[in-house]
Amino acid sequence: MSNQYTQKTYTLNTGDKIPAIGLGTWQSKPNEVREAVKHALLKGYRHIDTALAYGNEHEVGQGIKDSGVPRDQIWITTKLDNTWHHRVQDGIASSLKDLDVDYVDLYLVHWPSSTDPNDKSKHLPDWDFIKTWQEMQKLPATGKVRNIGVSNFGIKNLEKLLNDPSTKIVPAVNQIELHPNNPSPKLVAYNTSKGIHSTGYSCLGSTNSPLYKDPTLLKIAEKKGKTPQQVLLVWGIQKGWSVIPKSVSKERIEGNFEIDGWSLTDEEINQLDNLKDRFKVCGDGWLPVKVFFGDDE
C-alpha cells in the first residue's frame, strides 16, 4: 500500500534512501532527549535528526544505544554549526564523537552563515558557504558521512552554490521549515528541479502553533478521525518531502508515528495548501547575515 508512510523512503540523488518520517530533537531538554530517541526507535522510527548546535548529540547517541536497534538500520542526520564553517573536519569529528558512531547518514550545513566564533554578531571576513561546501565535498570519501546537504537555503543561495565552479556535488537534501502556514512552494519546486530532496522541519508548526486553531485543519482532522498533527505529517509526506516532528512526550511520539492506512484527498491537500495565514517559526534576525529573501513562496 502506498499509504504505509512509516515504511516509506525517498531515494536521494546519491541513491541512498531517507525515511519519510523521523524524530526531530531541536529544543529537546537535557535528560528528555535520550528517552525520546530510545522510545521513538523502539516504536519503529528509523530516522533521528539532530545538530551540533542543539547541544544534545551525546544524549541522542545514548538513546540510540539504549534502543538496541542496530546502527545500520538507523538514519542519522546532524549538522555543521555556523561557527564551525571554516573547520568542517573538526565539526564532523565532534559530532561523531558525541553521537558515538563511526559515520552519519546525512551531514548538513545548518545555515548559510559562516559566523565568527569570537563574535557571533559578525560573519567571518574571509569565508562564506561556498568555501564551506568545498570542505563538505571532501567528506563522503572519508567514510564518515554518507550524504551531504544544506539547511535553510533559499533559492538565491542555492543558485549561488550550484552555479559556483567549485560545486561538484549537488546537495542531497535541503532541510527547510515546511508547514501549511509556511509552505514555500517555489523553494520546494526549485529543490525538486535540481534533484535535491526537501525535508520539512517545524512540520507541526512548533510549540503553541497558531495552526492548531485553524478551522480548515481542525475540520479535516475531525472528518478523518485523526489528530491535527497526524494530518500535517501526512500532508507533508503526500506532498513529497520527509518530515521530522519533534517531541519528547511518549504519547505524541507514538501518535505522530500512527499515520498508516489512510490518506488525504486531493481536495483536502488543496485546502491545506491554500491556508491564508503565514508565519515562520525560524527567522534569520539572530544571524549576522540575512538568509531568507522571500523567494520561496
Phi, psi and omega in degrees: 000137182287342182261033168266077190294329185289340178260354187288145172229160172245135179274124181278173180292354176265350185097345177288156185245117180266131178299144184291333180230138178220178177258122173275149183233012178296138178065013175282130185287154176305148180072348176266325189289327179300312179294321181298315180296314179301313183296318180298316181294322178291331177288335180129351175304145177228017177224123177241127182248126177218190179195151176303320183296337181286342179068022183231015184299324180299314179292324176300315178300320178295319179298322177297314179297315182302327186291333184076000178286130182301142182307321186287355176262359185244133174267118180250124173250132169221178192220147176282126182285155185302324184277002179249009185305324182272006180222058185300315181299320177292323181297312180291324179299318179297316181295317180296321180296312182292321179287340182060048176227163181275337183204160169244154181282330182213128179238122186247146165285111192298316179217148177281053182222112178272084188281139178289118183297337181273345179204097188290355175274357183239156174264145176302131186291333187244025185214147171210180186291342174295315178294322178300316182293326176302321178285321179301322184296342179280345190288317183305326181291341182277345183082357181276342184220128181276323183219146176241150181201191182229171179216143178062031175263122173275180184300317183302313181287326176296318178301315180300316181292311186289333181273354179283134182299338181281347181280108179256336181246121175285132178309138179285329186218147165237111180269120187222161177288122182220117172201169186299343175265001172211065192281341174046051185300323181293319181292316178300316180297321179295312177309308183301319182295336181261005181077020180259125179282141176262133169246133182263119171260166188047039186290347175258007179083004177070179186301140179053038183293138173298342179305326186286357173256001185288120185297325180296312179297315182296324180293316179296316181299316180296316180298322182277346186070033182236166175281156175304323179298316180297320178297316181297320180293316180293323175305311181297313182294318178294334178282347173108011177240162175276155184233144181229070180299134179264133172199152171242358179275128181304318182297316182287322177302317180290313181300319180295339181263352182266069187237008183279157168089010178206170178207166176270145176283164177303322181294318180294319177298317179298320178298317180290326177298333189250023172298140188278327187292151178226133169204153174246137174284318185248112174264187179241011183298337182274352182269155178285347176231153176283138179235347178250127187239012180068024182262014187256348188282000000 
